[in-house]
mmCIF file with all atom_site columns, C-alpha atoms in Angstrom:
data_model
loop_
_atom_site.group_PDB
_atom_site.id
_atom_site.type_symbol
_atom_site.label_atom_id
_atom_site.label_alt_id
_atom_site.label_comp_id
_atom_site.label_asym_id
_atom_site.label_entity_id
_atom_site.label_seq_id
_atom_site.pdbx_PDB_ins_code
_atom_site.Cartn_x
_atom_site.Cartn_y
_atom_site.Cartn_z
_atom_site.occupancy
_atom_site.B_iso_or_equiv
_atom_site.pdbx_formal_charge
_atom_site.auth_seq_id
_atom_site.auth_comp_id
_atom_site.auth_asym_id
_atom_site.auth_atom_id
_atom_site.pdbx_PDB_model_num
ATOM 1   C CA . MET A 1 1   ? 126.180 -98.015  96.913  1.00 58.00 ? 11  MET A CA 1
ATOM 2   C CA . ASN A 1 2   ? 127.315 -95.387  94.360  1.00 84.00 ? 12  ASN A CA 1
ATOM 3   C CA . LYS A 1 3   ? 126.914 -92.508  96.811  1.00 89.00 ? 13  LYS A CA 1
ATOM 4   C CA . ASP A 1 4   ? 128.456 -94.637  99.561  1.00 92.00 ? 14  ASP A CA 1
ATOM 5   C CA . PHE A 1 5   ? 131.392 -95.525  97.310  1.00 92.00 ? 15  PHE A CA 1
ATOM 6   C CA . LEU A 1 6   ? 132.017 -91.806  96.741  1.00 92.00 ? 16  LEU A CA 1
ATOM 7   C CA . HIS A 1 7   ? 132.010 -91.238  100.512 1.00 94.00 ? 17  HIS A CA 1
ATOM 8   C CA . LEU A 1 8   ? 134.416 -94.141  101.000 1.00 95.00 ? 18  LEU A CA 1
ATOM 9   C CA . LYS A 1 9   ? 136.757 -92.675  98.365  1.00 94.00 ? 19  LYS A CA 1
ATOM 10  C CA . LYS A 1 10  ? 136.903 -89.490  100.449 1.00 94.00 ? 20  LYS A CA 1
ATOM 11  C CA . LEU A 1 11  ? 138.037 -91.500  103.474 1.00 95.00 ? 21  LEU A CA 1
ATOM 12  C CA . PHE A 1 12  ? 140.685 -93.723  101.849 1.00 94.00 ? 22  PHE A CA 1
ATOM 13  C CA . SER A 1 13  ? 143.459 -92.324  99.667  1.00 87.00 ? 23  SER A CA 1
ATOM 14  C CA . LYS A 1 14  ? 144.775 -95.738  98.560  1.00 92.00 ? 24  LYS A CA 1
ATOM 15  C CA . PRO A 1 15  ? 142.893 -98.331  96.488  1.00 95.00 ? 25  PRO A CA 1
ATOM 16  C CA . PHE A 1 16  ? 140.412 -100.267 98.611  1.00 96.00 ? 26  PHE A CA 1
ATOM 17  C CA . ARG A 1 17  ? 137.741 -102.959 98.520  1.00 96.00 ? 27  ARG A CA 1
ATOM 18  C CA . ALA A 1 18  ? 134.460 -102.529 100.363 1.00 96.00 ? 28  ALA A CA 1
ATOM 19  C CA . LYS A 1 19  ? 131.914 -105.129 101.435 1.00 96.00 ? 29  LYS A CA 1
ATOM 20  C CA . ARG A 1 20  ? 128.500 -104.220 102.855 1.00 94.00 ? 30  ARG A CA 1
ATOM 21  C CA . ALA A 1 21  ? 128.219 -105.219 106.521 1.00 92.00 ? 31  ALA A CA 1
ATOM 22  C CA . GLY A 1 22  ? 124.526 -104.734 107.240 1.00 81.00 ? 32  GLY A CA 1
ATOM 23  C CA . GLY A 1 23  ? 123.000 -102.319 109.682 1.00 80.00 ? 33  GLY A CA 1
ATOM 24  C CA . GLN A 1 24  ? 119.539 -100.951 110.349 1.00 77.00 ? 34  GLN A CA 1
ATOM 25  C CA . THR A 1 25  ? 120.108 -97.251  110.944 1.00 76.00 ? 35  THR A CA 1
ATOM 26  C CA . ASN A 1 26  ? 123.469 -96.894  109.208 1.00 89.00 ? 36  ASN A CA 1
ATOM 27  C CA . ARG A 1 27  ? 125.174 -98.169  106.088 1.00 93.00 ? 37  ARG A CA 1
ATOM 28  C CA . ASN A 1 28  ? 128.153 -100.187 107.305 1.00 95.00 ? 38  ASN A CA 1
ATOM 29  C CA . TYR A 1 29  ? 131.116 -101.532 105.368 1.00 97.00 ? 39  TYR A CA 1
ATOM 30  C CA . ILE A 1 30  ? 134.173 -103.655 105.922 1.00 97.00 ? 40  ILE A CA 1
ATOM 31  C CA . VAL A 1 31  ? 136.922 -101.942 103.949 1.00 98.00 ? 41  VAL A CA 1
ATOM 32  C CA . SER A 1 32  ? 140.224 -103.573 102.997 1.00 97.00 ? 42  SER A CA 1
ATOM 33  C CA . CYS A 1 33  ? 142.971 -101.075 102.275 1.00 97.00 ? 43  CYS A CA 1
ATOM 34  C CA . GLY A 1 34  ? 146.755 -101.301 102.427 1.00 95.00 ? 44  GLY A CA 1
ATOM 35  C CA . GLY A 1 35  ? 146.715 -104.818 103.882 1.00 95.00 ? 45  GLY A CA 1
ATOM 36  C CA . ARG A 1 36  ? 144.421 -103.793 106.766 1.00 96.00 ? 46  ARG A CA 1
ATOM 37  C CA . LYS A 1 37  ? 140.698 -104.022 107.423 1.00 97.00 ? 47  LYS A CA 1
ATOM 38  C CA . PHE A 1 38  ? 138.502 -101.247 108.744 1.00 98.00 ? 48  PHE A CA 1
ATOM 39  C CA . PHE A 1 39  ? 134.880 -100.933 109.780 1.00 97.00 ? 49  PHE A CA 1
ATOM 40  C CA . VAL A 1 40  ? 133.165 -97.873  108.289 1.00 98.00 ? 50  VAL A CA 1
ATOM 41  C CA . ARG A 1 41  ? 129.832 -96.490  109.389 1.00 96.00 ? 51  ARG A CA 1
ATOM 42  C CA . LEU A 1 42  ? 128.064 -94.091  107.056 1.00 95.00 ? 52  LEU A CA 1
ATOM 43  C CA . PRO A 1 43  ? 125.043 -92.650  108.872 1.00 92.00 ? 53  PRO A CA 1
ATOM 44  C CA . TRP A 1 44  ? 121.862 -92.210  106.869 1.00 81.00 ? 54  TRP A CA 1
ATOM 45  C CA . GLU A 1 45  ? 119.587 -90.810  109.522 1.00 73.00 ? 55  GLU A CA 1
ATOM 46  C CA . GLN A 1 46  ? 120.169 -87.774  111.657 1.00 69.00 ? 56  GLN A CA 1
ATOM 47  C CA . VAL A 1 47  ? 117.973 -88.556  114.671 1.00 65.00 ? 57  VAL A CA 1
ATOM 48  C CA . LEU A 1 48  ? 121.015 -88.713  116.936 1.00 74.00 ? 58  LEU A CA 1
ATOM 49  C CA . ASP A 1 49  ? 122.843 -85.669  118.201 1.00 83.00 ? 59  ASP A CA 1
ATOM 50  C CA . ARG A 1 50  ? 126.103 -86.337  116.352 1.00 90.00 ? 60  ARG A CA 1
ATOM 51  C CA . ARG A 1 51  ? 127.983 -83.662  118.295 1.00 92.00 ? 61  ARG A CA 1
ATOM 52  C CA . THR A 1 52  ? 127.185 -85.396  121.594 1.00 90.00 ? 62  THR A CA 1
ATOM 53  C CA . GLU A 1 53  ? 127.890 -88.812  120.106 1.00 91.00 ? 63  GLU A CA 1
ATOM 54  C CA . GLY A 1 54  ? 131.222 -87.515  118.776 1.00 95.00 ? 64  GLY A CA 1
ATOM 55  C CA . LYS A 1 55  ? 132.279 -86.228  122.195 1.00 95.00 ? 65  LYS A CA 1
ATOM 56  C CA . ASN A 1 56  ? 131.386 -89.595  123.714 1.00 94.00 ? 66  ASN A CA 1
ATOM 57  C CA . ILE A 1 57  ? 133.317 -91.479  121.010 1.00 95.00 ? 67  ILE A CA 1
ATOM 58  C CA . PHE A 1 58  ? 136.267 -89.161  121.695 1.00 96.00 ? 68  PHE A CA 1
ATOM 59  C CA . ALA A 1 59  ? 136.105 -90.086  125.407 1.00 95.00 ? 69  ALA A CA 1
ATOM 60  C CA . LEU A 1 60  ? 135.928 -93.798  124.580 1.00 94.00 ? 70  LEU A CA 1
ATOM 61  C CA . SER A 1 61  ? 138.837 -93.526  122.162 1.00 95.00 ? 71  SER A CA 1
ATOM 62  C CA . ARG A 1 62  ? 141.063 -92.081  124.891 1.00 94.00 ? 72  ARG A CA 1
ATOM 63  C CA . SER A 1 63  ? 140.298 -94.739  127.524 1.00 94.00 ? 73  SER A CA 1
ATOM 64  C CA . LYS A 1 64  ? 143.266 -96.971  128.322 1.00 92.00 ? 74  LYS A CA 1
ATOM 65  C CA . LYS A 1 65  ? 141.034 -99.346  130.308 1.00 92.00 ? 75  LYS A CA 1
ATOM 66  C CA . LEU A 1 66  ? 138.878 -100.075 127.256 1.00 94.00 ? 76  LEU A CA 1
ATOM 67  C CA . GLN A 1 67  ? 141.747 -100.884 124.911 1.00 90.00 ? 77  GLN A CA 1
ATOM 68  C CA . GLY A 1 68  ? 141.344 -104.468 123.811 1.00 86.00 ? 78  GLY A CA 1
ATOM 69  C CA . ILE A 1 69  ? 137.591 -104.324 124.387 1.00 90.00 ? 79  ILE A CA 1
ATOM 70  C CA . LEU A 1 70  ? 136.568 -101.606 121.949 1.00 94.00 ? 80  LEU A CA 1
ATOM 71  C CA . PRO A 1 71  ? 137.982 -101.225 118.453 1.00 95.00 ? 81  PRO A CA 1
ATOM 72  C CA . ARG A 1 72  ? 140.540 -98.519  117.847 1.00 96.00 ? 82  ARG A CA 1
ATOM 73  C CA . TYR A 1 73  ? 138.811 -95.392  116.556 1.00 97.00 ? 83  TYR A CA 1
ATOM 74  C CA . TYR A 1 74  ? 140.511 -93.640  113.635 1.00 97.00 ? 84  TYR A CA 1
ATOM 75  C CA . ILE A 1 75  ? 137.993 -91.161  112.240 1.00 97.00 ? 85  ILE A CA 1
ATOM 76  C CA . TYR A 1 76  ? 134.846 -89.502  113.525 1.00 98.00 ? 86  TYR A CA 1
ATOM 77  C CA . ILE A 1 77  ? 133.548 -86.688  111.323 1.00 97.00 ? 87  ILE A CA 1
ATOM 78  C CA . LEU A 1 78  ? 131.897 -83.547  112.653 1.00 96.00 ? 88  LEU A CA 1
ATOM 79  C CA . SER A 1 79  ? 131.587 -80.438  110.504 1.00 96.00 ? 89  SER A CA 1
ATOM 80  C CA . LYS A 1 80  ? 133.843 -82.006  107.857 1.00 96.00 ? 90  LYS A CA 1
ATOM 81  C CA . ARG A 1 81  ? 136.685 -82.574  110.384 1.00 97.00 ? 91  ARG A CA 1
ATOM 82  C CA . ASN A 1 82  ? 138.113 -85.683  112.051 1.00 97.00 ? 92  ASN A CA 1
ATOM 83  C CA . ILE A 1 83  ? 137.637 -84.818  115.723 1.00 97.00 ? 93  ILE A CA 1
ATOM 84  C CA . LEU A 1 84  ? 139.763 -87.782  116.868 1.00 97.00 ? 94  LEU A CA 1
ATOM 85  C CA . ASP A 1 85  ? 143.020 -86.495  115.379 1.00 96.00 ? 95  ASP A CA 1
ATOM 86  C CA . SER A 1 86  ? 143.954 -82.843  115.858 1.00 94.00 ? 96  SER A CA 1
ATOM 87  C CA . LYS A 1 87  ? 146.836 -83.271  113.380 1.00 96.00 ? 97  LYS A CA 1
ATOM 88  C CA . ASP A 1 88  ? 144.454 -84.354  110.591 1.00 95.00 ? 98  ASP A CA 1
ATOM 89  C CA . LYS A 1 89  ? 143.912 -81.156  108.573 1.00 94.00 ? 99  LYS A CA 1
ATOM 90  C CA . ASN A 1 90  ? 141.871 -82.847  105.834 1.00 94.00 ? 100 ASN A CA 1
ATOM 91  C CA . THR A 1 91  ? 138.367 -81.682  105.016 1.00 95.00 ? 101 THR A CA 1
ATOM 92  C CA . TYR A 1 92  ? 135.961 -84.614  104.736 1.00 96.00 ? 102 TYR A CA 1
ATOM 93  C CA . ASN A 1 93  ? 132.867 -83.974  102.661 1.00 95.00 ? 103 ASN A CA 1
ATOM 94  C CA . VAL A 1 94  ? 130.888 -86.829  104.236 1.00 95.00 ? 104 VAL A CA 1
ATOM 95  C CA . PRO A 1 95  ? 127.931 -86.857  106.648 1.00 94.00 ? 105 PRO A CA 1
ATOM 96  C CA . ASP A 1 96  ? 128.454 -85.954  110.311 1.00 94.00 ? 106 ASP A CA 1
ATOM 97  C CA . GLY A 1 97  ? 128.805 -89.155  112.303 1.00 95.00 ? 107 GLY A CA 1
ATOM 98  C CA . THR A 1 98  ? 130.819 -90.967  109.642 1.00 97.00 ? 108 THR A CA 1
ATOM 99  C CA . MET A 1 99  ? 133.181 -93.205  111.549 1.00 97.00 ? 109 MET A CA 1
ATOM 100 C CA . VAL A 1 100 ? 136.160 -95.436  110.739 1.00 98.00 ? 110 VAL A CA 1
ATOM 101 C CA . THR A 1 101 ? 137.349 -97.985  113.290 1.00 98.00 ? 111 THR A CA 1
ATOM 102 C CA . GLU A 1 102 ? 139.585 -100.985 113.474 1.00 97.00 ? 112 GLU A CA 1
ATOM 103 C CA . TYR A 1 103 ? 137.821 -104.058 112.097 1.00 97.00 ? 113 TYR A CA 1
ATOM 104 C CA . ILE A 1 104 ? 137.543 -106.856 114.632 1.00 94.00 ? 114 ILE A CA 1
ATOM 105 C CA . SER A 1 105 ? 136.537 -110.196 113.172 1.00 91.00 ? 115 SER A CA 1
ATOM 106 C CA . GLY A 1 106 ? 134.234 -112.396 115.157 1.00 89.00 ? 116 GLY A CA 1
ATOM 107 C CA . ARG A 1 107 ? 130.906 -114.121 115.265 1.00 86.00 ? 117 ARG A CA 1
ATOM 108 C CA . GLU A 1 108 ? 127.474 -112.659 115.751 1.00 84.00 ? 118 GLU A CA 1
ATOM 109 C CA . LEU A 1 109 ? 126.118 -113.008 119.276 1.00 86.00 ? 119 LEU A CA 1
ATOM 110 C CA . THR A 1 110 ? 123.055 -115.075 118.397 1.00 91.00 ? 120 THR A CA 1
ATOM 111 C CA . MET A 1 111 ? 120.396 -116.064 120.921 1.00 92.00 ? 121 MET A CA 1
ATOM 112 C CA . TRP A 1 112 ? 121.795 -119.620 120.813 1.00 94.00 ? 122 TRP A CA 1
ATOM 113 C CA . ARG A 1 113 ? 125.218 -118.330 121.915 1.00 92.00 ? 123 ARG A CA 1
ATOM 114 C CA . PHE A 1 114 ? 123.721 -115.879 124.386 1.00 90.00 ? 124 PHE A CA 1
ATOM 115 C CA . ARG A 1 115 ? 121.996 -118.732 126.228 1.00 93.00 ? 125 ARG A CA 1
ATOM 116 C CA . GLN A 1 116 ? 125.351 -120.424 126.842 1.00 94.00 ? 126 GLN A CA 1
ATOM 117 C CA . LYS A 1 117 ? 126.803 -119.670 130.261 1.00 94.00 ? 127 LYS A CA 1
ATOM 118 C CA . ARG A 1 118 ? 130.323 -118.957 128.953 1.00 94.00 ? 128 ARG A CA 1
ATOM 119 C CA . TYR A 1 119 ? 129.022 -116.192 126.675 1.00 93.00 ? 129 TYR A CA 1
ATOM 120 C CA . GLN A 1 120 ? 126.893 -114.751 129.463 1.00 93.00 ? 130 GLN A CA 1
ATOM 121 C CA . GLN A 1 121 ? 129.933 -114.676 131.760 1.00 94.00 ? 131 GLN A CA 1
ATOM 122 C CA . LYS A 1 122 ? 132.110 -113.052 129.111 1.00 92.00 ? 132 LYS A CA 1
ATOM 123 C CA . LEU A 1 123 ? 129.427 -110.465 128.372 1.00 91.00 ? 133 LEU A CA 1
ATOM 124 C CA . ALA A 1 124 ? 129.083 -109.708 132.096 1.00 94.00 ? 134 ALA A CA 1
ATOM 125 C CA . GLN A 1 125 ? 132.877 -109.230 132.313 1.00 93.00 ? 135 GLN A CA 1
ATOM 126 C CA . LEU A 1 126 ? 132.810 -106.863 129.335 1.00 91.00 ? 136 LEU A CA 1
ATOM 127 C CA . PHE A 1 127 ? 129.938 -104.843 130.816 1.00 90.00 ? 137 PHE A CA 1
ATOM 128 C CA . ASN A 1 128 ? 131.795 -104.649 134.124 1.00 92.00 ? 138 ASN A CA 1
ATOM 129 C CA . SER A 1 129 ? 134.975 -103.453 132.393 1.00 92.00 ? 139 SER A CA 1
ATOM 130 C CA . PHE A 1 130 ? 133.019 -100.866 130.469 1.00 88.00 ? 140 PHE A CA 1
ATOM 131 C CA . HIS A 1 131 ? 131.035 -99.559  133.428 1.00 89.00 ? 141 HIS A CA 1
ATOM 132 C CA . THR A 1 132 ? 134.061 -99.400  135.739 1.00 92.00 ? 142 THR A CA 1
ATOM 133 C CA . SER A 1 133 ? 136.337 -97.807  133.117 1.00 93.00 ? 143 SER A CA 1
ATOM 134 C CA . GLY A 1 134 ? 135.834 -94.281  134.423 1.00 93.00 ? 144 GLY A CA 1
ATOM 135 C CA . VAL A 1 135 ? 134.829 -92.959  131.001 1.00 93.00 ? 145 VAL A CA 1
ATOM 136 C CA . LYS A 1 136 ? 132.535 -89.971  131.462 1.00 91.00 ? 146 LYS A CA 1
ATOM 137 C CA . PHE A 1 137 ? 130.025 -89.248  128.740 1.00 90.00 ? 147 PHE A CA 1
ATOM 138 C CA . VAL A 1 138 ? 128.986 -85.653  128.084 1.00 91.00 ? 148 VAL A CA 1
ATOM 139 C CA . ASN A 1 139 ? 125.321 -86.564  128.380 1.00 84.00 ? 149 ASN A CA 1
ATOM 140 C CA . PRO A 1 140 ? 123.809 -88.537  131.213 1.00 78.00 ? 150 PRO A CA 1
ATOM 141 C CA . TYR A 1 141 ? 122.035 -91.696  130.153 1.00 71.00 ? 151 TYR A CA 1
ATOM 142 C CA . ASP A 1 142 ? 119.425 -93.140  132.436 1.00 71.00 ? 152 ASP A CA 1
ATOM 143 C CA . ALA A 1 143 ? 116.969 -95.392  130.637 1.00 67.00 ? 153 ALA A CA 1
ATOM 144 C CA . PHE A 1 144 ? 114.481 -95.358  133.507 1.00 72.00 ? 154 PHE A CA 1
ATOM 145 C CA . ARG A 1 145 ? 114.551 -91.576  133.847 1.00 71.00 ? 155 ARG A CA 1
ATOM 146 C CA . ASP A 1 146 ? 114.270 -91.088  130.102 1.00 69.00 ? 156 ASP A CA 1
ATOM 147 C CA . GLU A 1 147 ? 111.241 -93.387  129.891 1.00 71.00 ? 157 GLU A CA 1
ATOM 148 C CA . VAL A 1 148 ? 109.573 -91.725  132.889 1.00 71.00 ? 158 VAL A CA 1
ATOM 149 C CA . THR A 1 149 ? 110.172 -88.305  131.319 1.00 72.00 ? 159 THR A CA 1
ATOM 150 C CA . LYS A 1 150 ? 108.703 -89.436  127.998 1.00 69.00 ? 160 LYS A CA 1
ATOM 151 C CA . TYR A 1 151 ? 105.540 -90.721  129.694 1.00 75.00 ? 161 TYR A CA 1
ATOM 152 C CA . ARG A 1 152 ? 105.318 -87.691  132.012 1.00 73.00 ? 162 ARG A CA 1
ATOM 153 C CA . ILE A 1 153 ? 105.321 -85.357  129.030 1.00 76.00 ? 163 ILE A CA 1
ATOM 154 C CA . GLU A 1 154 ? 102.634 -87.428  127.339 1.00 77.00 ? 164 GLU A CA 1
ATOM 155 C CA . ALA A 1 155 ? 100.550 -87.621  130.537 1.00 75.00 ? 165 ALA A CA 1
ATOM 156 C CA . SER A 1 156 ? 100.781 -83.862  131.060 1.00 76.00 ? 166 SER A CA 1
ATOM 157 C CA . LYS A 1 157 ? 98.787  -83.424  127.833 1.00 80.00 ? 167 LYS A CA 1
ATOM 158 C CA . HIS A 1 158 ? 95.779  -85.020  129.536 1.00 79.00 ? 168 HIS A CA 1
ATOM 159 C CA . GLN A 1 159 ? 93.664  -84.250  132.560 1.00 82.00 ? 169 GLN A CA 1
ATOM 160 C CA . LEU A 1 160 ? 94.847  -86.851  135.053 1.00 77.00 ? 170 LEU A CA 1
ATOM 161 C CA . GLU A 1 161 ? 91.912  -86.085  137.338 1.00 81.00 ? 171 GLU A CA 1
ATOM 162 C CA . LYS A 1 162 ? 89.644  -87.837  134.849 1.00 80.00 ? 172 LYS A CA 1
ATOM 163 C CA . VAL A 1 163 ? 91.648  -91.063  135.209 1.00 80.00 ? 173 VAL A CA 1
ATOM 164 C CA . PHE A 1 164 ? 93.094  -91.009  138.752 1.00 82.00 ? 174 PHE A CA 1
ATOM 165 C CA . ASN A 1 165 ? 91.919  -89.780  142.120 1.00 86.00 ? 175 ASN A CA 1
ATOM 166 C CA . GLY A 1 166 ? 93.845  -87.061  143.938 1.00 86.00 ? 176 GLY A CA 1
ATOM 167 C CA . LYS A 1 167 ? 95.683  -89.490  146.233 1.00 89.00 ? 177 LYS A CA 1
ATOM 168 C CA . THR A 1 168 ? 96.986  -91.526  143.271 1.00 86.00 ? 178 THR A CA 1
ATOM 169 C CA . ILE A 1 169 ? 98.088  -88.392  141.434 1.00 83.00 ? 179 ILE A CA 1
ATOM 170 C CA . GLN A 1 170 ? 100.025 -87.297  144.533 1.00 87.00 ? 180 GLN A CA 1
ATOM 171 C CA . LYS A 1 171 ? 101.699 -90.737  144.761 1.00 86.00 ? 181 LYS A CA 1
ATOM 172 C CA . LEU A 1 172 ? 102.710 -90.513  141.094 1.00 81.00 ? 182 LEU A CA 1
ATOM 173 C CA . LYS A 1 173 ? 104.216 -87.069  141.652 1.00 82.00 ? 183 LYS A CA 1
ATOM 174 C CA . THR A 1 174 ? 106.153 -88.367  144.675 1.00 86.00 ? 184 THR A CA 1
ATOM 175 C CA . ILE A 1 175 ? 107.522 -91.313  142.695 1.00 82.00 ? 185 ILE A CA 1
ATOM 176 C CA . GLU A 1 176 ? 108.525 -88.995  139.862 1.00 74.00 ? 186 GLU A CA 1
ATOM 177 C CA . LYS A 1 177 ? 110.278 -86.599  142.271 1.00 79.00 ? 187 LYS A CA 1
ATOM 178 C CA . GLU A 1 178 ? 112.198 -89.498  143.848 1.00 80.00 ? 188 GLU A CA 1
ATOM 179 C CA . ALA A 1 179 ? 113.154 -90.848  140.415 1.00 70.00 ? 189 ALA A CA 1
ATOM 180 C CA . ARG A 1 180 ? 114.671 -87.507  139.460 1.00 68.00 ? 190 ARG A CA 1
ATOM 181 C CA . GLY A 1 181 ? 116.874 -87.652  142.567 1.00 65.00 ? 191 GLY A CA 1
#
């Protein structure tokens, strides 16, 4: 927490209190400062393309249709700058991908809650709002295509003729071509 506390001090100029909020791939905190609460994500891994993520967060932060669904985004750091506020001339010496958002209190969506029809309906409404919002990400995301590509690359390292006959290999190539669109 000492290193995290130093990062948090670089984000908040007033006195604050921070409480760890869990997370598997990030160190997350609920920060109380100036009578308000914020959610802070301090990334600890760099497997994501933070530049792409930042552009997508920027797009989300500008969407009027998603206000009230997503938290308000205040800070997203890339190359020591807050890309969400062009007027913010501060230099932030924190990791790329550090993010500060509005804190929204609520309950964890447990499996018990998820099995209840009212939560399923609400989740479906939220997904519909999100997917019909018109927000355009800078990178296409297609889980099926990405999985097919991953397996295609792995399969190309092997001699398929040893496993499949020629007709099956041709069918696989046709399916792959159709999946690419």
